[in-house]
Amino acid sequence: MDFLPIFLNIRDQPCLVVGGGEVAARKTALLLRAGGRVTVLAPALSTAFDGYLAEGKITHRAANFHGEDVADYALVIAATNDDAVNRAVADSAKARRIPVNVVDQPALCSFIMPSIIDRSPVIVAVSSGGASPVLARLLRARLESLVPAGYGRLATLVASFRNHVKARFQPVERRRFWERVLQGPIAELVFSGRDSDARAALQATLDDTRLTLDSGEVYLVGGGPGDPDLLTFRALRLMQQADVVVYDRLVSPAVLNLVRLEAERIYAGKERAKHALPQEDINHLLVRLAKQGKRVVRLKGGDPFIFGRGGEEIATLAAEGIPFQVVPGITAAAGCASYAGIPLTHRDYSQSVVFVTGHLQDGSMNLNWQALAQPRQTVVFYMGLHGVDILCQQLIAHGLPASTPAALIQQGTTPQQRVLTGDLTTLADIVNKGNVKAPTLIIVGEVVRLRDKLKWFEPVP
Ligand code: SAH
């Protein structure tokens, strides 16, 4: 981090703007909005200042800048078109440890000004640290459309209830209460302009003595194959609300990083042959945590209902009467196929796709090989790495041409993604020679040939 983001209280503080042009006027406007007492120092002012002068909002000192002019100001902005003057302003402010900004010259600044979204009292500030103001502005524009216009009014409403709520709830419950209010129907009332209805509803919620906020909940969340951009909005929102997260080895660090910082993290393992926690224990852990009133995110790689044993975990929750939600994720097959440029179906090559587990049980793979070895079908093997020789042999034995192309995708969708291709006769060898490691997905079918034309994602090693 090159800059510390802070919000400065300049209400009634003396601020100095050096320069009388349009840029100086824009900065003046901003300082006035934040309640600063602004003096503009410049031999002459452009017409952009006429309104402020007429309304007596600023003090004009008609003079050239001298070093000692900055003394006694809480904040200084240099906005002249003369580099030497701007530099002199910066130097003399810095010598007195007065925060100074020189417009468009980050190197001379002790603070820089972000692009802002103003929903006062809510303010969102975006900065590229001077690297690309255009980028920051584009981002600001996107955020602008995400933050409802009523956010400021919502914040004001909430502020007026803060003390009530503080008196009624302990910290953990309080946070939960506010999250309900801010994400639920009450917030929607504000956004649709019905502020007094919202106020009444909030009061009623607070008066309801039966209100219980202490029941925990479990969210079974699909974390996708690795790239955090592939999370759903719902997954992200619930991850941001978690008190505790129970995660698998498959969950990428980049995804785990998006869980609320304060949430407790529990590793539940699931490495082949050395499960850190037996499934039974995970099921009961989830129940226990929820019964403590926690919001538990059970975070899984890919989709929880595709080779994720999600069904077993929620069966235990359901039996115990614990509320839960299931949030789908992008499964490895979908993620890896896209990022490897291998369409899973294609009008010319494949009309169906089968997801199958290649997990070995007692050294063998008990699958319906006849059904898998069909022409014009794509077969995706999850957990197939250790049985790769068996699955290739069986597919050939059941009628697939030995020349059927196949791909190995290791750590798909992540910066470590590797894709190796061959056919049913070479795949096992490629695994051994290429030092291929889990998690790896195997795709078998004619569609693999399309990769040469369609590949687009090639992470830099
Ligand atoms: N529920 C998960 C699958 C869990 S089974 C999902 O929907 O994706 C674990 C297997 O998934 C691994 O052995 C591997 O075959 C596959 N897998 C998961 N993530 C992967 C990734 N990023 N790259 C390649 N294979 C992956």
Short mmCIF file of C-alpha atoms and ligand atoms in Angstrom, two decimals:
data_model
loop_
_atom_site.label_atom_id
_atom_site.label_comp_id
_atom_site.label_asym_id
_atom_site.label_seq_id
_atom_site.Cartn_x
_atom_site.Cartn_y
_atom_site.Cartn_z
CA MET A 1 0.00 0.00 0.00
CA ASP A 2 1.58 3.27 -1.08
CA PHE A 3 -0.96 5.54 0.59
CA LEU A 4 -2.97 5.38 3.77
CA PRO A 5 -6.61 6.05 2.98
CA ILE A 6 -8.15 8.37 5.57
CA PHE A 7 -11.15 10.67 5.75
CA LEU A 8 -10.19 14.08 7.05
CA ASN A 9 -12.48 16.28 9.09
CA ILE A 10 -11.93 19.83 7.79
CA ARG A 11 -15.20 21.32 9.04
CA ASP A 12 -14.52 24.98 9.99
CA GLN A 13 -10.83 24.46 9.37
CA PRO A 14 -8.90 27.06 7.37
CA CYS A 15 -7.91 25.67 3.96
CA LEU A 16 -5.78 27.35 1.31
CA VAL A 17 -6.19 26.97 -2.43
CA VAL A 18 -3.39 28.52 -4.47
CA GLY A 19 -4.51 29.28 -8.02
CA GLY A 20 -7.48 31.04 -9.56
CA GLY A 21 -8.39 28.86 -12.55
CA GLU A 22 -11.08 26.28 -13.14
CA VAL A 23 -9.20 23.43 -11.52
CA ALA A 24 -8.72 25.54 -8.42
CA ALA A 25 -12.44 26.26 -8.46
CA ARG A 26 -13.28 22.56 -8.57
CA LYS A 27 -11.04 21.86 -5.60
CA THR A 28 -12.57 24.80 -3.77
CA ALA A 29 -16.03 23.33 -4.36
CA LEU A 30 -14.94 20.05 -2.82
CA LEU A 31 -13.42 21.69 0.24
CA LEU A 32 -16.58 23.73 0.74
CA ARG A 33 -18.73 20.61 0.52
CA ALA A 34 -16.73 19.13 3.36
CA GLY A 35 -17.25 22.32 5.41
CA GLY A 36 -13.80 23.86 5.07
CA ARG A 37 -13.21 27.63 5.37
CA VAL A 38 -11.52 28.33 2.09
CA THR A 39 -9.08 31.08 1.19
CA VAL A 40 -8.14 31.32 -2.47
CA LEU A 41 -4.79 32.92 -3.16
CA ALA A 42 -4.25 34.16 -6.72
CA PRO A 43 -3.63 37.51 -8.38
CA ALA A 44 -6.98 37.11 -10.17
CA LEU A 45 -9.88 34.66 -10.10
CA SER A 46 -11.63 33.11 -13.08
CA THR A 47 -15.37 33.56 -13.43
CA ALA A 48 -15.81 30.06 -11.99
CA PHE A 49 -15.41 31.70 -8.59
CA ASP A 50 -18.04 34.39 -9.12
CA GLY A 51 -20.78 32.50 -7.30
CA TYR A 52 -18.65 31.78 -4.23
CA LEU A 53 -17.52 35.40 -4.05
CA ALA A 54 -21.05 36.71 -4.40
CA GLU A 55 -22.31 34.43 -1.63
CA GLY A 56 -19.33 35.19 0.57
CA LYS A 57 -18.31 31.53 0.72
CA ILE A 58 -14.62 32.12 0.17
CA THR A 59 -11.98 34.65 1.03
CA HIS A 60 -9.94 35.92 -1.89
CA ARG A 61 -6.37 37.08 -1.35
CA ALA A 62 -5.27 38.80 -4.54
CA ALA A 63 -1.53 38.26 -4.45
CA ASN A 64 1.33 36.15 -5.70
CA PHE A 65 2.33 33.20 -3.53
CA HIS A 66 5.02 33.54 -0.88
CA GLY A 67 6.31 30.66 1.20
CA GLU A 68 4.96 31.88 4.52
CA ASP A 69 1.42 32.13 3.08
CA VAL A 70 0.74 28.51 4.01
CA ALA A 71 1.25 29.09 7.72
CA ASP A 72 -1.78 28.47 9.94
CA TYR A 73 -3.72 26.47 7.36
CA ALA A 74 -4.94 22.97 8.08
CA LEU A 75 -4.75 21.93 4.44
CA VAL A 76 -3.21 23.33 1.28
CA ILE A 77 -3.96 22.66 -2.38
CA ALA A 78 -1.80 23.99 -5.21
CA ALA A 79 -3.68 24.29 -8.48
CA THR A 80 -1.76 26.84 -10.54
CA ASN A 81 -0.43 26.23 -14.04
CA ASP A 82 3.04 27.32 -12.97
CA ASP A 83 5.26 24.40 -11.96
CA ALA A 84 7.62 26.58 -9.95
CA VAL A 85 4.78 28.03 -7.90
CA ASN A 86 3.23 24.59 -7.34
CA ARG A 87 6.58 23.29 -6.18
CA ALA A 88 7.10 26.24 -3.86
CA VAL A 89 3.66 25.68 -2.30
CA ALA A 90 4.44 21.99 -1.79
CA ASP A 91 7.86 22.72 -0.30
CA SER A 92 6.71 25.29 2.19
CA ALA A 93 3.67 23.25 3.26
CA LYS A 94 5.77 20.15 3.75
CA ALA A 95 8.37 22.09 5.72
CA ARG A 96 5.58 22.96 8.17
CA ARG A 97 4.05 19.46 8.04
CA ILE A 98 0.83 20.81 6.56
CA PRO A 99 -0.91 18.29 4.31
CA VAL A 100 -0.54 19.45 0.72
CA ASN A 101 -1.92 18.33 -2.62
CA VAL A 102 -0.57 19.53 -5.96
CA VAL A 103 -3.12 18.81 -8.62
CA ASP A 104 -2.02 16.06 -11.02
CA GLN A 105 1.50 15.88 -9.57
CA PRO A 106 1.50 12.98 -7.12
CA ALA A 107 5.24 13.26 -6.61
CA LEU A 108 4.80 16.66 -4.97
CA CYS A 109 1.86 15.66 -2.81
CA SER A 110 1.74 14.59 0.79
CA PHE A 111 -1.83 13.45 0.14
CA ILE A 112 -3.71 12.61 -3.02
CA MET A 113 -7.41 12.91 -3.65
CA PRO A 114 -9.52 9.93 -4.65
CA SER A 115 -12.44 9.69 -7.04
CA ILE A 116 -15.51 9.68 -4.83
CA ILE A 117 -19.04 8.40 -4.76
CA ASP A 118 -20.93 10.70 -2.45
CA ARG A 119 -23.90 9.20 -0.64
CA SER A 120 -23.26 11.29 2.43
CA PRO A 121 -22.79 10.28 5.11
CA VAL A 122 -21.58 7.26 3.12
CA ILE A 123 -18.58 8.03 0.96
CA VAL A 124 -16.78 5.59 -1.29
CA ALA A 125 -13.32 6.70 -2.32
CA VAL A 126 -11.31 5.11 -5.11
CA SER A 127 -7.69 5.74 -5.86
CA SER A 128 -5.14 4.21 -8.18
CA GLY A 129 -2.38 5.78 -6.10
CA GLY A 130 -1.66 8.14 -8.98
CA ALA A 131 -0.91 5.25 -11.35
CA SER A 132 -3.96 5.81 -13.50
CA PRO A 133 -6.57 8.37 -12.57
CA VAL A 134 -8.61 7.21 -15.57
CA LEU A 135 -8.73 3.68 -14.20
CA ALA A 136 -9.89 5.01 -10.84
CA ARG A 137 -12.59 7.05 -12.56
CA LEU A 138 -13.81 4.05 -14.56
CA LEU A 139 -13.99 2.00 -11.40
CA ARG A 140 -15.82 4.82 -9.69
CA ALA A 141 -18.38 4.85 -12.49
CA ARG A 142 -19.00 1.14 -12.04
CA LEU A 143 -19.37 1.47 -8.29
CA GLU A 144 -21.68 4.41 -8.77
CA SER A 145 -24.19 2.10 -10.41
CA LEU A 146 -23.83 -0.49 -7.64
CA VAL A 147 -24.44 1.76 -4.67
CA PRO A 148 -28.13 2.61 -4.47
CA ALA A 149 -28.85 6.32 -4.35
CA GLY A 150 -30.69 5.78 -1.06
CA TYR A 151 -27.59 4.60 0.76
CA GLY A 152 -27.04 7.96 2.37
CA ARG A 153 -30.60 8.08 3.70
CA LEU A 154 -30.27 4.50 4.90
CA ALA A 155 -27.14 5.42 6.83
CA THR A 156 -28.89 8.42 8.36
CA LEU A 157 -31.84 6.26 9.44
CA VAL A 158 -29.53 3.71 10.98
CA ALA A 159 -27.54 6.38 12.78
CA SER A 160 -30.67 7.57 14.57
CA PHE A 161 -31.26 4.07 15.98
CA ARG A 162 -27.70 3.27 16.95
CA ASN A 163 -28.04 3.96 20.65
CA HIS A 164 -31.30 2.02 20.98
CA VAL A 165 -29.80 -0.96 19.29
CA LYS A 166 -26.63 -0.73 21.31
CA ALA A 167 -28.63 -0.82 24.51
CA ARG A 168 -30.65 -3.81 23.37
CA PHE A 169 -28.05 -6.16 21.85
CA GLN A 170 -24.62 -7.55 22.66
CA PRO A 171 -21.97 -6.94 19.95
CA VAL A 172 -22.39 -10.19 17.97
CA GLU A 173 -26.17 -9.97 18.00
CA ARG A 174 -25.98 -6.30 17.19
CA ARG A 175 -23.97 -6.91 14.05
CA ARG A 176 -26.45 -9.55 13.01
CA PHE A 177 -29.36 -7.24 13.68
CA TRP A 178 -27.87 -4.52 11.53
CA GLU A 179 -27.03 -6.93 8.75
CA ARG A 180 -30.65 -8.02 8.69
CA VAL A 181 -31.86 -4.45 8.58
CA LEU A 182 -29.35 -3.29 6.00
CA GLN A 183 -29.86 -6.21 3.63
CA GLY A 184 -33.54 -6.86 4.09
CA PRO A 185 -36.94 -5.33 3.46
CA ILE A 186 -36.24 -2.28 5.64
CA ALA A 187 -33.37 -1.21 3.40
CA GLU A 188 -35.54 -1.81 0.37
CA LEU A 189 -38.17 0.56 1.79
CA VAL A 190 -35.54 3.29 2.01
CA PHE A 191 -34.29 2.62 -1.51
CA SER A 192 -37.81 2.98 -2.82
CA GLY A 193 -38.19 6.32 -1.06
CA ARG A 194 -40.48 5.18 1.78
CA ASP A 195 -38.30 6.45 4.60
CA SER A 196 -41.03 6.85 7.21
CA ASP A 197 -42.34 3.32 6.60
CA ALA A 198 -38.78 2.10 6.98
CA ARG A 199 -38.44 3.97 10.26
CA ALA A 200 -41.66 2.45 11.57
CA ALA A 201 -40.61 -1.03 10.51
CA LEU A 202 -37.24 -0.65 12.18
CA GLN A 203 -38.90 0.51 15.39
CA ALA A 204 -41.32 -2.43 15.26
CA THR A 205 -38.49 -4.91 14.74
CA LEU A 206 -36.70 -3.46 17.71
CA ASP A 207 -39.82 -3.60 19.90
CA ASP A 208 -40.47 -7.24 19.06
CA THR A 209 -39.38 -9.04 22.22
CA ARG A 210 -39.60 -12.44 20.55
CA LEU A 211 -36.92 -11.44 18.10
CA THR A 212 -34.26 -14.10 18.19
CA LEU A 213 -30.99 -13.56 16.50
CA ASP A 214 -29.10 -16.30 18.22
CA SER A 215 -29.86 -19.20 15.89
CA GLY A 216 -26.91 -20.19 13.80
CA GLU A 217 -27.03 -21.09 10.16
CA VAL A 218 -24.89 -23.03 7.74
CA TYR A 219 -24.18 -21.95 4.19
CA LEU A 220 -22.85 -24.68 2.00
CA VAL A 221 -20.99 -22.60 -0.54
CA GLY A 222 -19.43 -23.63 -3.81
CA GLY A 223 -16.13 -21.77 -4.04
CA GLY A 224 -15.53 -22.64 -7.69
CA PRO A 225 -12.39 -24.13 -9.21
CA GLY A 226 -9.90 -21.49 -8.07
CA ASP A 227 -10.22 -18.16 -9.83
CA PRO A 228 -11.99 -15.91 -7.29
CA ASP A 229 -13.71 -14.03 -10.11
CA LEU A 230 -15.78 -17.15 -10.69
CA LEU A 231 -17.58 -16.88 -7.34
CA THR A 232 -21.27 -16.00 -7.36
CA PHE A 233 -22.42 -12.74 -5.75
CA ARG A 234 -24.31 -14.77 -3.19
CA ALA A 235 -21.25 -16.80 -2.29
CA LEU A 236 -19.27 -13.64 -1.79
CA ARG A 237 -21.97 -11.98 0.28
CA LEU A 238 -22.28 -14.96 2.62
CA MET A 239 -18.51 -15.33 2.87
CA GLN A 240 -18.42 -11.71 3.94
CA GLN A 241 -20.91 -12.41 6.73
CA ALA A 242 -19.37 -15.59 8.12
CA ASP A 243 -18.40 -16.03 11.75
CA VAL A 244 -16.52 -19.19 10.89
CA VAL A 245 -15.47 -20.88 7.68
CA VAL A 246 -14.83 -24.61 7.36
CA TYR A 247 -12.89 -25.14 4.15
CA ASP A 248 -11.38 -27.90 2.05
CA ARG A 249 -7.95 -28.21 0.58
CA LEU A 250 -9.44 -27.57 -2.86
CA VAL A 251 -10.46 -24.03 -1.95
CA SER A 252 -7.89 -21.73 -3.50
CA PRO A 253 -6.07 -19.23 -1.26
CA ALA A 254 -7.40 -16.41 -3.44
CA VAL A 255 -10.97 -17.50 -2.70
CA LEU A 256 -10.31 -18.02 0.99
CA ASN A 257 -8.93 -14.51 1.13
CA LEU A 258 -12.38 -13.17 0.38
CA VAL A 259 -13.87 -14.56 3.58
CA ARG A 260 -14.52 -11.93 6.24
CA LEU A 261 -11.17 -11.18 7.84
CA GLU A 262 -12.39 -11.76 11.39
CA ALA A 263 -13.96 -15.14 10.64
CA GLU A 264 -12.42 -18.16 12.33
CA ARG A 265 -10.89 -20.52 9.77
CA ILE A 266 -11.12 -24.29 10.20
CA TYR A 267 -9.33 -26.57 7.76
CA ALA A 268 -11.26 -29.73 7.04
CA GLY A 269 -8.69 -31.25 4.73
CA LYS A 270 -9.88 -33.80 2.19
CA GLU A 271 -6.56 -34.75 0.74
CA ARG A 272 -6.58 -38.09 -0.98
CA ALA A 273 -6.01 -40.90 1.52
CA LYS A 274 -5.36 -38.49 4.37
CA HIS A 275 -8.60 -36.80 5.17
CA ALA A 276 -7.78 -34.22 7.81
CA LEU A 277 -11.22 -34.72 9.34
CA PRO A 278 -13.39 -37.75 8.65
CA GLN A 279 -16.65 -36.83 6.92
CA GLU A 280 -18.63 -37.80 10.01
CA ASP A 281 -16.66 -35.31 12.10
CA ILE A 282 -17.17 -32.53 9.57
CA ASN A 283 -20.93 -33.11 9.63
CA HIS A 284 -21.00 -32.86 13.39
CA LEU A 285 -18.64 -29.92 13.50
CA LEU A 286 -21.07 -27.95 11.34
CA VAL A 287 -23.94 -28.81 13.65
CA ARG A 288 -21.96 -27.88 16.75
CA LEU A 289 -20.85 -24.51 15.35
CA ALA A 290 -24.37 -23.62 14.22
CA LYS A 291 -25.74 -24.53 17.64
CA GLN A 292 -23.32 -22.04 19.14
CA GLY A 293 -25.25 -19.44 17.14
CA LYS A 294 -22.58 -18.95 14.53
CA ARG A 295 -23.00 -18.26 10.88
CA VAL A 296 -20.99 -21.02 9.34
CA VAL A 297 -19.75 -21.02 5.78
CA ARG A 298 -18.91 -24.52 4.65
CA LEU A 299 -16.70 -23.62 1.72
CA LYS A 300 -16.03 -26.26 -0.90
CA GLY A 301 -14.11 -26.36 -4.13
CA GLY A 302 -16.23 -26.25 -7.26
CA ASP A 303 -19.90 -27.04 -6.70
CA PRO A 304 -21.00 -28.58 -3.40
CA PHE A 305 -23.36 -31.04 -5.09
CA ILE A 306 -20.85 -32.39 -7.60
CA PHE A 307 -18.51 -34.90 -5.94
CA GLY A 308 -18.55 -32.61 -2.93
CA ARG A 309 -20.46 -34.76 -0.44
CA GLY A 310 -22.62 -31.70 0.12
CA GLY A 311 -25.68 -33.90 0.27
CA GLU A 312 -24.34 -35.77 3.29
CA GLU A 313 -23.41 -32.61 5.13
CA ILE A 314 -26.80 -31.01 4.81
CA ALA A 315 -28.59 -34.26 5.61
CA THR A 316 -27.07 -34.06 9.08
CA LEU A 317 -28.05 -30.39 9.37
CA ALA A 318 -31.59 -31.10 8.24
CA ALA A 319 -31.88 -33.94 10.76
CA GLU A 320 -30.83 -31.53 13.53
CA GLY A 321 -33.21 -28.80 12.35
CA ILE A 322 -30.43 -26.33 11.58
CA PRO A 323 -31.27 -23.75 8.92
CA PHE A 324 -29.03 -23.93 5.87
CA GLN A 325 -28.61 -22.66 2.33
CA VAL A 326 -26.78 -24.18 -0.58
CA VAL A 327 -24.95 -21.91 -2.98
CA PRO A 328 -23.89 -23.47 -6.25
CA GLY A 329 -20.41 -22.97 -7.59
CA ILE A 330 -18.70 -23.44 -10.91
CA THR A 331 -17.68 -27.05 -11.00
CA ALA A 332 -14.16 -28.06 -12.03
CA ALA A 333 -15.39 -29.49 -15.33
CA ALA A 334 -16.98 -26.21 -16.39
CA GLY A 335 -14.14 -24.03 -15.12
CA CYS A 336 -11.29 -26.16 -16.43
CA ALA A 337 -12.93 -26.75 -19.81
CA SER A 338 -13.45 -23.03 -20.39
CA TYR A 339 -9.99 -22.05 -19.25
CA ALA A 340 -8.42 -24.80 -21.35
CA GLY A 341 -10.38 -23.89 -24.50
CA ILE A 342 -12.13 -27.28 -24.63
CA PRO A 343 -15.90 -27.03 -25.16
CA LEU A 344 -17.51 -29.94 -23.32
CA THR A 345 -20.08 -30.37 -26.08
CA HIS A 346 -19.89 -29.40 -29.72
CA ARG A 347 -22.30 -29.92 -32.59
CA ASP A 348 -19.67 -31.67 -34.66
CA TYR A 349 -17.94 -33.76 -32.00
CA SER A 350 -19.96 -34.43 -28.90
CA GLN A 351 -23.63 -34.42 -28.00
CA SER A 352 -23.32 -35.35 -24.36
CA VAL A 353 -21.01 -34.98 -21.44
CA VAL A 354 -20.63 -37.25 -18.44
CA PHE A 355 -19.03 -36.30 -15.14
CA VAL A 356 -17.64 -39.33 -13.37
CA THR A 357 -15.43 -39.99 -10.38
CA GLY A 358 -12.19 -41.78 -11.09
CA HIS A 359 -11.48 -42.26 -7.40
CA LEU A 360 -9.95 -45.67 -6.77
CA GLN A 361 -11.55 -47.95 -4.25
CA ASP A 362 -9.30 -50.80 -3.21
CA GLY A 363 -7.15 -50.14 -6.27
CA SER A 364 -9.97 -50.49 -8.79
CA MET A 365 -12.53 -48.32 -10.50
CA ASN A 366 -16.01 -49.71 -10.48
CA LEU A 367 -17.67 -47.83 -13.34
CA ASN A 368 -20.08 -48.54 -16.13
CA TRP A 369 -17.38 -48.58 -18.80
CA GLN A 370 -19.76 -49.55 -21.56
CA ALA A 371 -21.76 -46.39 -21.00
CA LEU A 372 -18.62 -44.26 -20.81
CA ALA A 373 -17.00 -45.61 -23.96
CA GLN A 374 -19.56 -44.11 -26.31
CA PRO A 375 -18.83 -42.21 -29.49
CA ARG A 376 -19.72 -38.51 -29.65
CA GLN A 377 -19.58 -38.17 -25.90
CA THR A 378 -17.21 -36.27 -23.63
CA VAL A 379 -16.19 -37.94 -20.39
CA VAL A 380 -14.82 -35.85 -17.55
CA PHE A 381 -13.03 -37.70 -14.78
CA TYR A 382 -12.80 -36.06 -11.37
CA MET A 383 -10.19 -37.51 -9.00
CA GLY A 384 -8.90 -39.70 -11.79
CA LEU A 385 -5.19 -38.99 -11.61
CA HIS A 386 -4.14 -42.06 -9.67
CA GLY A 387 -6.19 -44.39 -11.82
CA VAL A 388 -5.31 -42.78 -15.14
CA ASP A 389 -3.76 -45.97 -16.56
CA ILE A 390 -6.81 -48.03 -15.59
CA LEU A 391 -9.31 -45.63 -17.06
CA CYS A 392 -7.48 -45.36 -20.38
CA GLN A 393 -7.20 -49.17 -20.65
CA GLN A 394 -10.85 -49.68 -19.80
CA LEU A 395 -12.10 -47.09 -22.30
CA ILE A 396 -10.07 -48.76 -25.06
CA ALA A 397 -11.17 -52.23 -23.94
CA HIS A 398 -14.79 -51.10 -24.17
CA GLY A 399 -14.49 -49.76 -27.67
CA LEU A 400 -13.12 -46.22 -27.74
CA PRO A 401 -10.39 -45.74 -30.40
CA ALA A 402 -6.93 -45.65 -28.81
CA SER A 403 -6.40 -42.39 -30.67
CA THR A 404 -9.22 -40.65 -28.76
CA PRO A 405 -7.72 -37.37 -27.56
CA ALA A 406 -7.55 -36.61 -23.86
CA ALA A 407 -6.46 -33.68 -21.72
CA LEU A 408 -5.10 -33.25 -18.22
CA ILE A 409 -5.86 -29.94 -16.58
CA GLN A 410 -3.99 -29.29 -13.38
CA GLN A 411 -5.08 -26.47 -11.04
CA GLY A 412 -7.45 -25.19 -13.68
CA THR A 413 -8.47 -21.50 -13.72
CA THR A 414 -5.60 -20.52 -11.41
CA PRO A 415 -2.33 -18.81 -12.33
CA GLN A 416 -0.74 -22.27 -11.93
CA GLN A 417 -2.95 -23.91 -14.55
CA ARG A 418 -1.23 -26.55 -16.73
CA VAL A 419 -2.84 -28.32 -19.63
CA LEU A 420 -1.27 -31.44 -21.14
CA THR A 421 -2.85 -33.29 -24.04
CA GLY A 422 -2.37 -36.71 -25.59
CA ASP A 423 -4.53 -39.72 -26.35
CA LEU A 424 -5.66 -42.85 -24.53
CA THR A 425 -2.34 -44.57 -25.21
CA THR A 426 -0.10 -41.75 -24.02
CA LEU A 427 -1.99 -40.16 -21.14
CA ALA A 428 -0.61 -42.34 -18.32
CA ASP A 429 2.93 -41.70 -19.51
CA ILE A 430 2.32 -37.97 -19.66
CA VAL A 431 1.15 -38.04 -16.05
CA ASN A 432 4.31 -39.83 -14.92
CA LYS A 433 6.79 -37.84 -16.99
CA GLY A 434 5.05 -34.51 -16.48
CA ASN A 435 4.98 -34.79 -12.69
CA VAL A 436 1.25 -34.05 -12.78
CA LYS A 437 -0.28 -33.43 -9.35
CA ALA A 438 -3.74 -33.09 -7.83
CA PRO A 439 -6.07 -31.40 -8.33
CA THR A 440 -6.21 -32.51 -11.93
CA LEU A 441 -9.18 -33.07 -14.16
CA ILE A 442 -9.17 -35.48 -17.09
CA ILE A 443 -11.24 -34.77 -20.19
CA VAL A 444 -11.61 -37.53 -22.77
CA GLY A 445 -13.22 -36.96 -26.15
CA GLU A 446 -12.88 -35.49 -29.63
CA VAL A 447 -13.60 -32.01 -28.26
CA VAL A 448 -10.04 -31.95 -26.86
CA ARG A 449 -8.82 -31.36 -30.43
CA LEU A 450 -10.48 -27.94 -30.40
CA ARG A 451 -8.06 -26.61 -27.81
CA ASP A 452 -5.42 -25.72 -30.39
CA LYS A 453 -7.85 -23.31 -32.00
CA LEU A 454 -9.74 -22.12 -28.94
CA LYS A 455 -7.24 -21.73 -26.16
CA TRP A 456 -7.13 -18.25 -24.72
CA PHE A 457 -5.93 -18.53 -21.12
CA GLU A 458 -2.22 -19.02 -20.75
CA PRO A 459 -1.00 -17.97 -17.35
CA VAL A 460 2.54 -16.71 -17.16
CA PRO A 461 4.49 -19.24 -15.06
N1 SAH B 1 -16.96 -30.35 -5.90
C1 SAH B 1 -15.83 -30.21 -6.77
C2 SAH B 1 -15.14 -31.54 -7.04
C3 SAH B 1 -14.54 -32.19 -5.85
S1 SAH B 1 -13.74 -33.69 -6.27
C4 SAH B 1 -16.26 -29.55 -8.07
O1 SAH B 1 -17.45 -29.38 -8.33
O2 SAH B 1 -15.37 -29.16 -8.84
C5 SAH B 1 -12.08 -33.20 -6.41
C6 SAH B 1 -11.61 -33.30 -7.85
O3 SAH B 1 -12.08 -32.20 -8.59
C7 SAH B 1 -10.10 -33.23 -8.00
O4 SAH B 1 -9.51 -34.49 -7.77
C8 SAH B 1 -9.97 -32.80 -9.44
O5 SAH B 1 -10.15 -33.88 -10.30
C9 SAH B 1 -11.15 -31.88 -9.60
N2 SAH B 1 -10.78 -30.47 -9.45
C10 SAH B 1 -11.27 -29.61 -8.57
N3 SAH B 1 -10.76 -28.38 -8.76
C11 SAH B 1 -9.90 -28.48 -9.79
C12 SAH B 1 -9.06 -27.58 -10.48
N4 SAH B 1 -8.98 -26.28 -10.12
N5 SAH B 1 -8.31 -28.02 -11.49
C13 SAH B 1 -8.39 -29.31 -11.86
N6 SAH B 1 -9.16 -30.22 -11.26
C14 SAH B 1 -9.92 -29.82 -10.24
#
